[in-house]
Structure formats: structure tokens, C-alpha cells
PDB file of C-alpha atoms in Angstrom:
ATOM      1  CA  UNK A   1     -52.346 -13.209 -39.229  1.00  0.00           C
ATOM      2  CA  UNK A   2     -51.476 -13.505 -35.800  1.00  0.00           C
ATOM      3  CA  UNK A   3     -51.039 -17.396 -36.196  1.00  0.00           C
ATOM      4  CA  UNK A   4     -46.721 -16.052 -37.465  1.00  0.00           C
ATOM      5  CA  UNK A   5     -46.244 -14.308 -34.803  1.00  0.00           C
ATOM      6  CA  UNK A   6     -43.823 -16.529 -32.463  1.00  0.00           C
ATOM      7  CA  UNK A   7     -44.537 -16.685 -28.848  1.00  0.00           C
ATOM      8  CA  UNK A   8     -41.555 -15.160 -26.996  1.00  0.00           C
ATOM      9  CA  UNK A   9     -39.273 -17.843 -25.613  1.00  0.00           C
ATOM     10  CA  UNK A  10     -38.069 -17.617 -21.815  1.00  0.00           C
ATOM     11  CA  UNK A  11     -34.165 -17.128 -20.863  1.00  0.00           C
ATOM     12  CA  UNK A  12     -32.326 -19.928 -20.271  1.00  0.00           C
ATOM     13  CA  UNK A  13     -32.020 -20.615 -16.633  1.00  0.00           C
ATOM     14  CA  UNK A  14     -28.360 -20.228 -15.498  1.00  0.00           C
ATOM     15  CA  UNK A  15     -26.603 -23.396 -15.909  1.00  0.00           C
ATOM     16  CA  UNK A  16     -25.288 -23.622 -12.123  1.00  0.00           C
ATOM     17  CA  UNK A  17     -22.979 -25.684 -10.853  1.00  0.00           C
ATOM     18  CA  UNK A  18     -23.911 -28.116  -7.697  1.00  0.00           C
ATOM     19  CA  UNK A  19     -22.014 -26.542  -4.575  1.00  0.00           C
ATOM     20  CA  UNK A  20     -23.336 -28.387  -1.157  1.00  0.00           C
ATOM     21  CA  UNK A  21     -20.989 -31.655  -1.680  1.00  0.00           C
ATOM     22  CA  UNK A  22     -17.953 -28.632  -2.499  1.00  0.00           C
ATOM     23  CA  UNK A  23     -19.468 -26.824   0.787  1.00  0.00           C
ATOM     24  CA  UNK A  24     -19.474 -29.602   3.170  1.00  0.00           C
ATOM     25  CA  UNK A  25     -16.020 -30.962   1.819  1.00  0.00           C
ATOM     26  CA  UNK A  26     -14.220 -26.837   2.805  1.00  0.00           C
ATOM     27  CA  UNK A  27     -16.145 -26.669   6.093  1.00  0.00           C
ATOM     28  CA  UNK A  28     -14.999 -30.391   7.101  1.00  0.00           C
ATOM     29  CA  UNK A  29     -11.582 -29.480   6.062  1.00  0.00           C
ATOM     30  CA  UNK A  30     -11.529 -26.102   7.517  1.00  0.00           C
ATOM     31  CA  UNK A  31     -12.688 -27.600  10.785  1.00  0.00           C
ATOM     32  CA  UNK A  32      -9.764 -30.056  10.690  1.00  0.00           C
ATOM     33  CA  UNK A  33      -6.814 -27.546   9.947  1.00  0.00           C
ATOM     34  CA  UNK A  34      -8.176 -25.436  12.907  1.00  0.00           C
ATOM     35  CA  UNK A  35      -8.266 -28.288  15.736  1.00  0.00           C
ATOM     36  CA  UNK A  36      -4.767 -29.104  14.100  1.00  0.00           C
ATOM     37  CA  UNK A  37      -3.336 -25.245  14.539  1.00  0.00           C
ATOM     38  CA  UNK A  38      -5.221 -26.020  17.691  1.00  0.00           C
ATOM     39  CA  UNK A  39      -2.946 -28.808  18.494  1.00  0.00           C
ATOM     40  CA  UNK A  40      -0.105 -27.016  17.723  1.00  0.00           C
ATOM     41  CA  UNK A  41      -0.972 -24.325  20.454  1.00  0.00           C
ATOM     42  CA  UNK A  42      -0.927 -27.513  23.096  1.00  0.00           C
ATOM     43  CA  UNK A  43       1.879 -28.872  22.372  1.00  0.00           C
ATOM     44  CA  UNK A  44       3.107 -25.312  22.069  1.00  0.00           C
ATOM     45  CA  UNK A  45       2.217 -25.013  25.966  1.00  0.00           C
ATOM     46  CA  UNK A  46       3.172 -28.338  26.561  1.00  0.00           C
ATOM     47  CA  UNK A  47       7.040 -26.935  25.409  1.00  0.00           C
ATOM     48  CA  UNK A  48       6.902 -24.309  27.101  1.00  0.00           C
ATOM     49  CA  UNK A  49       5.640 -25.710  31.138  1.00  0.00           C
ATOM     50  CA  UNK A  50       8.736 -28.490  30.255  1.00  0.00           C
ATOM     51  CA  UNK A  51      11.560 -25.508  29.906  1.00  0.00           C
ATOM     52  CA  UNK A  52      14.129 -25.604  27.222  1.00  0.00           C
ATOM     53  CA  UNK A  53      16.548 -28.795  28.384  1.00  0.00           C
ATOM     54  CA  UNK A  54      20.038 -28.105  29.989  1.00  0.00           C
ATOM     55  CA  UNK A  55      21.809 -28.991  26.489  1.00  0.00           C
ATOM     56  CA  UNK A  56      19.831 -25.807  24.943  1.00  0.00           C
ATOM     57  CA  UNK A  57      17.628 -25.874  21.963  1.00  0.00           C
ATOM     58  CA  UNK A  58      17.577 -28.026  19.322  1.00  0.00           C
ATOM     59  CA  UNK A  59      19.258 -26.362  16.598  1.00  0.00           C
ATOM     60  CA  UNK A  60      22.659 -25.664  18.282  1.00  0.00           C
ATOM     61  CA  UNK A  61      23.988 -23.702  15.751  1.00  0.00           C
ATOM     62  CA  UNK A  62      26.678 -24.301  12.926  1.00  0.00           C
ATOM     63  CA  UNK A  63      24.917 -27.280  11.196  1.00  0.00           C
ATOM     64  CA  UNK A  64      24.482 -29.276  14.866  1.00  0.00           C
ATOM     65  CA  UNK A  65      21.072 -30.502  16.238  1.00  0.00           C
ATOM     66  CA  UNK A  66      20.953 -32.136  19.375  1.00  0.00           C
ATOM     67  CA  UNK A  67      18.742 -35.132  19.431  1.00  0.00           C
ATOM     68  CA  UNK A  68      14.870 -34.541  20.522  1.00  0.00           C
ATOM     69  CA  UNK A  69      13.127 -35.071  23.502  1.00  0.00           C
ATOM     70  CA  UNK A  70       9.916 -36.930  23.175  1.00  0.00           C
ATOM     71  CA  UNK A  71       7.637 -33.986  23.763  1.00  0.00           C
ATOM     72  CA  UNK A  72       9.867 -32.292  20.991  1.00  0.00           C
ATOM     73  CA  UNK A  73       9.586 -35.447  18.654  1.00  0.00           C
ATOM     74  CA  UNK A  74       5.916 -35.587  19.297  1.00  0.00           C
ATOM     75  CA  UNK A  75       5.866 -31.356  18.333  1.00  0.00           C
ATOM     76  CA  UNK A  76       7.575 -32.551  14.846  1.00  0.00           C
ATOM     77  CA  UNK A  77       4.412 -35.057  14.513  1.00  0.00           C
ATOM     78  CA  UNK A  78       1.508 -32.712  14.936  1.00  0.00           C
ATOM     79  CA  UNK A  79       2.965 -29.676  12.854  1.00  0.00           C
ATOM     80  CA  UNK A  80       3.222 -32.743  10.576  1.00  0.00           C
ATOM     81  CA  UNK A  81      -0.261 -33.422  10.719  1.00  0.00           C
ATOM     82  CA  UNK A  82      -1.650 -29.977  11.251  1.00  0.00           C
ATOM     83  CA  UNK A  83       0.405 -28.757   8.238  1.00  0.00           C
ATOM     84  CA  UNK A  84      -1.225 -32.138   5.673  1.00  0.00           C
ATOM     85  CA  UNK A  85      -4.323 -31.017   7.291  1.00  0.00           C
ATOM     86  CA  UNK A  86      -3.818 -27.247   6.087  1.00  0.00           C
ATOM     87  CA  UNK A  87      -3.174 -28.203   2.806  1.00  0.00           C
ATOM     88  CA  UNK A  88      -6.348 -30.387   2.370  1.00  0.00           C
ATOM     89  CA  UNK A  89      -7.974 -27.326   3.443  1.00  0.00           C
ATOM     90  CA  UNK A  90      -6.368 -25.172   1.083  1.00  0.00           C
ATOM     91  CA  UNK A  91      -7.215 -27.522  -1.996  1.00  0.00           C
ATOM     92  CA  UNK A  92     -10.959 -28.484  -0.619  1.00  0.00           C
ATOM     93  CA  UNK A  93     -11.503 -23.654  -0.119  1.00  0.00           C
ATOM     94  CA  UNK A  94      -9.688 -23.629  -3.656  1.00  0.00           C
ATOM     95  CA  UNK A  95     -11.659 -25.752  -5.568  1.00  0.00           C
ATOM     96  CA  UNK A  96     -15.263 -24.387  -3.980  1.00  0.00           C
ATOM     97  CA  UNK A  97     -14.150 -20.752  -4.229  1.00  0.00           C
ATOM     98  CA  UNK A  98     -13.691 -21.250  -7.668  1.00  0.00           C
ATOM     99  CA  UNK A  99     -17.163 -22.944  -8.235  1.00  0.00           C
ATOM    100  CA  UNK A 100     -19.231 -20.150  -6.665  1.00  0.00           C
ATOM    101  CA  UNK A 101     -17.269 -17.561  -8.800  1.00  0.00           C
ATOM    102  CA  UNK A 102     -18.305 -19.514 -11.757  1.00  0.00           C
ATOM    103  CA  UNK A 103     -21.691 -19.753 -10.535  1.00  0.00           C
ATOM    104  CA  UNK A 104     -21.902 -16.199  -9.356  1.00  0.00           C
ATOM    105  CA  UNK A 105     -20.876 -15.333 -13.104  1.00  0.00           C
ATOM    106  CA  UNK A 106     -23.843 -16.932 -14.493  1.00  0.00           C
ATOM    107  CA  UNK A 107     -26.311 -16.024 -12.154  1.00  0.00           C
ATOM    108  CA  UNK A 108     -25.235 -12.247 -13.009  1.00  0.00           C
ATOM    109  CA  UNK A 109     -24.775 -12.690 -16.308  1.00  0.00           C
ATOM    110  CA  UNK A 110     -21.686 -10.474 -16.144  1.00  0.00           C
ATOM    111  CA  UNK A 111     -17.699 -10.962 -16.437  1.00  0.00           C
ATOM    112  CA  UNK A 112     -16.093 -11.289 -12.783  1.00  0.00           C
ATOM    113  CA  UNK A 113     -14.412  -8.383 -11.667  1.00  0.00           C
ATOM    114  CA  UNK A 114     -11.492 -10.794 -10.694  1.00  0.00           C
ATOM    115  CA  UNK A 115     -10.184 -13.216 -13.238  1.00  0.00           C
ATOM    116  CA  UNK A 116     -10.258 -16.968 -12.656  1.00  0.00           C
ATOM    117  CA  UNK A 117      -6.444 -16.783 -12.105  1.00  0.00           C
ATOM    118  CA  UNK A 118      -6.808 -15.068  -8.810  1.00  0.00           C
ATOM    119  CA  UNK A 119      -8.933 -17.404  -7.166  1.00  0.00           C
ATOM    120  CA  UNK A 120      -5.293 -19.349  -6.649  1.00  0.00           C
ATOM    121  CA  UNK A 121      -2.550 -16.662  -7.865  1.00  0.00           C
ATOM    122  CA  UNK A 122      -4.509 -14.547  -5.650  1.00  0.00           C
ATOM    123  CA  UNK A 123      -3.138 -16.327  -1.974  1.00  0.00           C
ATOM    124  CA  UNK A 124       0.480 -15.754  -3.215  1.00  0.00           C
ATOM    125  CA  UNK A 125       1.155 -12.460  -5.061  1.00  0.00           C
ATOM    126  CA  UNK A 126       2.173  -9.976  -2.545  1.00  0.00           C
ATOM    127  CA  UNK A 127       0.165  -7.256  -2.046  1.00  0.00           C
ATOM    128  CA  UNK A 128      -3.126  -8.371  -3.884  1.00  0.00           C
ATOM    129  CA  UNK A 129      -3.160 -11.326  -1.446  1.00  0.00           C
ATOM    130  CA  UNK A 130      -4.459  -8.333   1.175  1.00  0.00           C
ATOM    131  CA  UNK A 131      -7.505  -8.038  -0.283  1.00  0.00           C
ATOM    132  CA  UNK A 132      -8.274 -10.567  -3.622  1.00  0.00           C
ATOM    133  CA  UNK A 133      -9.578 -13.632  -1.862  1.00  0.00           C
ATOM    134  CA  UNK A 134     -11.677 -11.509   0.237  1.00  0.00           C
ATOM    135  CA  UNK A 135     -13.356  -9.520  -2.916  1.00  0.00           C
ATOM    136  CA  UNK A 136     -13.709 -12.833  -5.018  1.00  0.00           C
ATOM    137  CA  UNK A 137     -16.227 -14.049  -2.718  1.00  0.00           C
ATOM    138  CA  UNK A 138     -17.783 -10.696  -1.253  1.00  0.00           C
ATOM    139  CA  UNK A 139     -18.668 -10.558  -5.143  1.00  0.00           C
ATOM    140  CA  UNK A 140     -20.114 -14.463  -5.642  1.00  0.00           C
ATOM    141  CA  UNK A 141     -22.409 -13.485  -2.595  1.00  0.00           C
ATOM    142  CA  UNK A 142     -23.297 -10.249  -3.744  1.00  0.00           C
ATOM    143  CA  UNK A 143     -24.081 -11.799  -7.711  1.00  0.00           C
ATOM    144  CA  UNK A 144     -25.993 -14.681  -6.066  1.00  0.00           C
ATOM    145  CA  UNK A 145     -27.905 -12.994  -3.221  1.00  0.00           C
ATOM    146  CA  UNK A 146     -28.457  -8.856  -4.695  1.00  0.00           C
ATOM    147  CA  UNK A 147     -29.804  -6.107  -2.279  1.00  0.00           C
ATOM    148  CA  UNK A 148     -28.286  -8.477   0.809  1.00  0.00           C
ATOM    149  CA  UNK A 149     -25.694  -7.950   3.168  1.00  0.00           C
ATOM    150  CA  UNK A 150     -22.577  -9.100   3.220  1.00  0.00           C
ATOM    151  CA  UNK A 151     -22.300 -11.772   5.961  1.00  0.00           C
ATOM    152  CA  UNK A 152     -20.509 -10.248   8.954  1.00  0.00           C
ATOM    153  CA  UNK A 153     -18.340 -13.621   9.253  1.00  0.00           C
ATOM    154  CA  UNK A 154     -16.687 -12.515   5.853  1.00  0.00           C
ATOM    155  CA  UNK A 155     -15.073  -9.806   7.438  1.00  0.00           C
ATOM    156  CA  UNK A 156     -14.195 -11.605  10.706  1.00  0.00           C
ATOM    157  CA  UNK A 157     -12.427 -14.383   8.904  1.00  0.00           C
ATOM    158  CA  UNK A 158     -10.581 -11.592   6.707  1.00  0.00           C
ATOM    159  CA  UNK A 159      -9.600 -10.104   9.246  1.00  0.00           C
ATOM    160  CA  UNK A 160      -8.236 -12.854  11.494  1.00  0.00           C
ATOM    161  CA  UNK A 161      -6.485 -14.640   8.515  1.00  0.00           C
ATOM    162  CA  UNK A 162      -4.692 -11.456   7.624  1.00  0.00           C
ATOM    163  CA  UNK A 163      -3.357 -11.449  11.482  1.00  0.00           C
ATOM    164  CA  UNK A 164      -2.550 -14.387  11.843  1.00  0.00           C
ATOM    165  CA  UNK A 165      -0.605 -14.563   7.852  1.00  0.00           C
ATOM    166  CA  UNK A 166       1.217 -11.260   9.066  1.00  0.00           C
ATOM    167  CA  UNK A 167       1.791 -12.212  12.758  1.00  0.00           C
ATOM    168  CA  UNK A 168       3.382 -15.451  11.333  1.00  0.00           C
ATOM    169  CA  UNK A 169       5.737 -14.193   9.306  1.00  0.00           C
ATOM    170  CA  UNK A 170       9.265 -15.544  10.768  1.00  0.00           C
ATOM    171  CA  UNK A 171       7.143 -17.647  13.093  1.00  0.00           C
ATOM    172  CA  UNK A 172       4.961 -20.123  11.022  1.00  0.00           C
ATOM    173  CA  UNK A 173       6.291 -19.910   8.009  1.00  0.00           C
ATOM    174  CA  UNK A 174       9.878 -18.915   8.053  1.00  0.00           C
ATOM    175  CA  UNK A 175      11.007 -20.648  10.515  1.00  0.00           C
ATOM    176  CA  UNK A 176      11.301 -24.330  10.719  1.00  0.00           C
ATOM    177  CA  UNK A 177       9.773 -26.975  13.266  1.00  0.00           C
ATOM    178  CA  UNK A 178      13.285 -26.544  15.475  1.00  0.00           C
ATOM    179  CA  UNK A 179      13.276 -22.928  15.625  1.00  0.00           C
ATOM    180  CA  UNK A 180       9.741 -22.780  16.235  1.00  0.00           C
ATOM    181  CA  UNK A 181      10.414 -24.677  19.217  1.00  0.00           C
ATOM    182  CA  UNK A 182      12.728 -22.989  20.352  1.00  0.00           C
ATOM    183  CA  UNK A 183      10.015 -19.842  20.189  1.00  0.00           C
ATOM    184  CA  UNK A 184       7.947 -22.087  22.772  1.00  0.00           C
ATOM    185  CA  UNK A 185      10.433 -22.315  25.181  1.00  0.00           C
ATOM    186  CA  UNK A 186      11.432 -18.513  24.889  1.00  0.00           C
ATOM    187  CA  UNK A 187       8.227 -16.585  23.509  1.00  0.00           C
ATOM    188  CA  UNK A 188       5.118 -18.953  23.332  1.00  0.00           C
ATOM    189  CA  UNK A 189       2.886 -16.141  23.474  1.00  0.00           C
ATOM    190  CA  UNK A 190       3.985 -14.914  20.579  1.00  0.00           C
ATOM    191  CA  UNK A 191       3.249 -18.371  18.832  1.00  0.00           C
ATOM    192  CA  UNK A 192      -0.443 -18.688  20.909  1.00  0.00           C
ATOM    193  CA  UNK A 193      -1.770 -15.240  19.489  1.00  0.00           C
ATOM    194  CA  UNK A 194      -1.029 -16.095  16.108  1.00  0.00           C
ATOM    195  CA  UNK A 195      -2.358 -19.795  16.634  1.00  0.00           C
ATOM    196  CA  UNK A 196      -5.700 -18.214  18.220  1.00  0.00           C
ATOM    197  CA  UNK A 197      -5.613 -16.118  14.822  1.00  0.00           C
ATOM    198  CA  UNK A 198      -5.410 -19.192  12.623  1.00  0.00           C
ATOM    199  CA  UNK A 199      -8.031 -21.125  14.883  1.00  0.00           C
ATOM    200  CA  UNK A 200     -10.654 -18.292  14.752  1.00  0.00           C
ATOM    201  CA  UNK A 201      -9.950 -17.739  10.622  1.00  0.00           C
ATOM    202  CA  UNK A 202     -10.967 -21.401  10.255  1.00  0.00           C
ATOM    203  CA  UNK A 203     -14.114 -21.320  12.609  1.00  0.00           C
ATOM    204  CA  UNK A 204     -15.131 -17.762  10.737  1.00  0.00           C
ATOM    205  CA  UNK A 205     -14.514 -19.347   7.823  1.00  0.00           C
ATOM    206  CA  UNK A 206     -16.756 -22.265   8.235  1.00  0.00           C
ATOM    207  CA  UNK A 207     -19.785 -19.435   8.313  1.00  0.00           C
ATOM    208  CA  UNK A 208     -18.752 -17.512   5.131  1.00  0.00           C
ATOM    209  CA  UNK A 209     -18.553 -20.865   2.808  1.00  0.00           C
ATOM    210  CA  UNK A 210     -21.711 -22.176   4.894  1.00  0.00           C
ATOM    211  CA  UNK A 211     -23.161 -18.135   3.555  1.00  0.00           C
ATOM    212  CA  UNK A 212     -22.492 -18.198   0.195  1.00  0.00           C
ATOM    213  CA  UNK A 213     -23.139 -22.270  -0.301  1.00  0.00           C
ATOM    214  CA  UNK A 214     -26.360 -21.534   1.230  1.00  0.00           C
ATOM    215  CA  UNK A 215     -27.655 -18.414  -1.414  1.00  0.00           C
ATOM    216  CA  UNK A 216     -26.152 -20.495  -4.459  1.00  0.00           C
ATOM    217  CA  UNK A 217     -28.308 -23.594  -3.503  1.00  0.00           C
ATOM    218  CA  UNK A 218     -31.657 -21.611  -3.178  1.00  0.00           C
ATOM    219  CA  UNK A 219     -30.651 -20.622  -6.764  1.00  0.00           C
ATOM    220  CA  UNK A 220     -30.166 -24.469  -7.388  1.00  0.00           C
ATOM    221  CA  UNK A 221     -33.248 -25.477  -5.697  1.00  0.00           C
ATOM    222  CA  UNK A 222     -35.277 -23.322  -7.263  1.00  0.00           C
ATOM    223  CA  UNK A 223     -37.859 -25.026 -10.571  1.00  0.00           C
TER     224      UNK A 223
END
């Protein structure tokens, strides 16, 4: 009678996506766009032991640019570099941030409290970008390691990016290479703090992606 009586069948195991190659790839790039804000701090010094030249900065005003020295042409070069680095970073934390949110889902077997859109919508809208990023992957850790702590690196690299995104305002962003020369030779410390902000994001970041890669692939490692 018993013989009908089907045994029960065990849950199919979360179908996870691989993370370490997407781990390695942010931390490499995050490492490179912080020795390249680093570089931009030298050369920020550099600009700032020369003194502005006699003829004034380079943007004279009214459309006019003087031509550059070669410390200032070589400035041009690494915010060059530093800024293609950035952007590799930014596309290499993208792209793994939304992999352990999709993993995070289906080890939880719940809907994220942040929608997919935010992982990149969430950078750019004012206001949300305060706090989104930050909550999209204090959740994947919390779905993929439950009853832990959140690393204390998350909130160090929060808190550090937020400084240095609000102490750059009209400084890395707004203002172009030229004028931000023009800070060195004027108000470098202005430029260094929010460098040193940038630099230590990047390094605290490296330990939050190397967190939450690490609890995903016990998940993945696991029969």
C-alpha cells in the first residue's frame, strides 16, 4: 500500500551564478582607479611646489587658454588615465554588484528589496544615490551569509565614497582639467582631502566585494 506513496523530492539547489572571476575583475579594477586618483594627488603636489607661472593660470578667461607647461600637459595625461581607469572600475563594480543581487535573490528565495534598475540608476538619481548602492549589497550579504555581521569595510567605503562624491562637487566633477589646476596652485588641499577620500573608498572597497564574493562562493562550493 505503501509501495504509491512517493518519496518526497529535495528543493532544487539555488541556481547561483559563478562570482570569483566577477570578484577578482572589481578588486583589480578598483585597485587601479585608486593608484590613478593616487596619481592625481602627485601631480596635484607636483602643481602646486612649481607655483602658478607668471602668465597666470591656464584658462585666462573670455574663451583664452594660455599654452601648458609640461608639468600641466603631463596633469591633462594622468586625469586622462585615472579617469579611463575609473570608468573600467565603474563597469567591472556594476556588472558584479548586479550578479550577487541576483544570487542573493535565489539564495533567499525572496524578491530584492531594491529593483534591478538601481544597481545602475541607483549611482545617479539624486538623493537615493546616498544610500541605494550601499543597501543593495548590505542586503546580498545579509541573503547569502544570515545571522552575520555586516562587514565593517561596508560602512568605511560608504562612508568615504560619500565624502569624497560630496567634497568633489565643483572640484572633480564640475570643473574641468584647467580649472582644476588652477585649484592646485591656489587650494591643493582642498583637492588632496578629497583625493585621500577617493583613494581610501577604493582600498575599502576592495574588502567589501572581497566579503560578499567570499560568502556567495561557500554557497557555490558547497555539493
Amino acid at each position: 500500500m505503501n509501495d504509491h506513496i512517493a518519496p518526497p523530492t529535495a528543493a532544487p539547489a539555488p541556481a547561483l551564478q559563478p562570482v570569483r572571476a566577477a570578484g577578482i575583475a572589481t578588486m583589480t579594477a578598483l585597485a587601479l582607479a585608486g593608484l590613478g586618483w593616487a596619481a592625481r594627488g602627485v601631480w596635484q603636489i607636483r602643481l602646486a611646489m612649481a607655483g602658478e607661472p607668471a602668465s597666470g593660470p591656464p584658462d585666462q578667461g573670455g574663451g583664452v587658454h594660455r599654452p601648458l607647461t609640461s608639468l600641466e600637459d603631463s596633469y591633462h595625461l594622468v586625469t586622462t588615465v585615472s579617469g579611463f581607469a575609473a570608468a573600467v572600475c565603474a563597469i567591472a563594480f556594476l556588472v558584479w554588484t548586479g550578479r550577487v543581487r541576483d544570487n542573493a535573490r535565489e539564495l533567499s528565495g525572496t524578491r530584492p528589496r531594491y529593483s534591478g534598475l538601481w544597481v545602475y540608476f541607483g549611482w545617479v538619481v539624486p538623493v537615493v544615490n546616498l544610500w541605494f548602492p550601499r543597501g543593495i549589497i548590505a542586503d546580498a550579504y545579509r541573503a547569502s551569509a544570515p545571522g552575520e555581521r555586516l562587514p565593517r569595510s561596508l560602512n568605511v567605503w560608504w562612508g568615504l565614497w560619500l565624502i569624497g562624491m560630496l567634497s568633489g562637487v565643483g572640484l572633480m566633477y564640475g570643473d574641468n582639467t584647467d580649472e582644476i589646476i588652477a585649484r592646485a596652485y591656489a587650494h591643493v588641499w582642498q583637492l588632496l582631502a578629497s583625493d585621500a577620500a577617493v583613494v581610501g573608498a577604493a582600498v575599502a572597497g576592495i574588502f567589501v566585494v572581497r566579503a560578499v564574493t567570499a560568502v556567495q562562493e561557500r554557497h557555490l562550493d558547497e555539493p
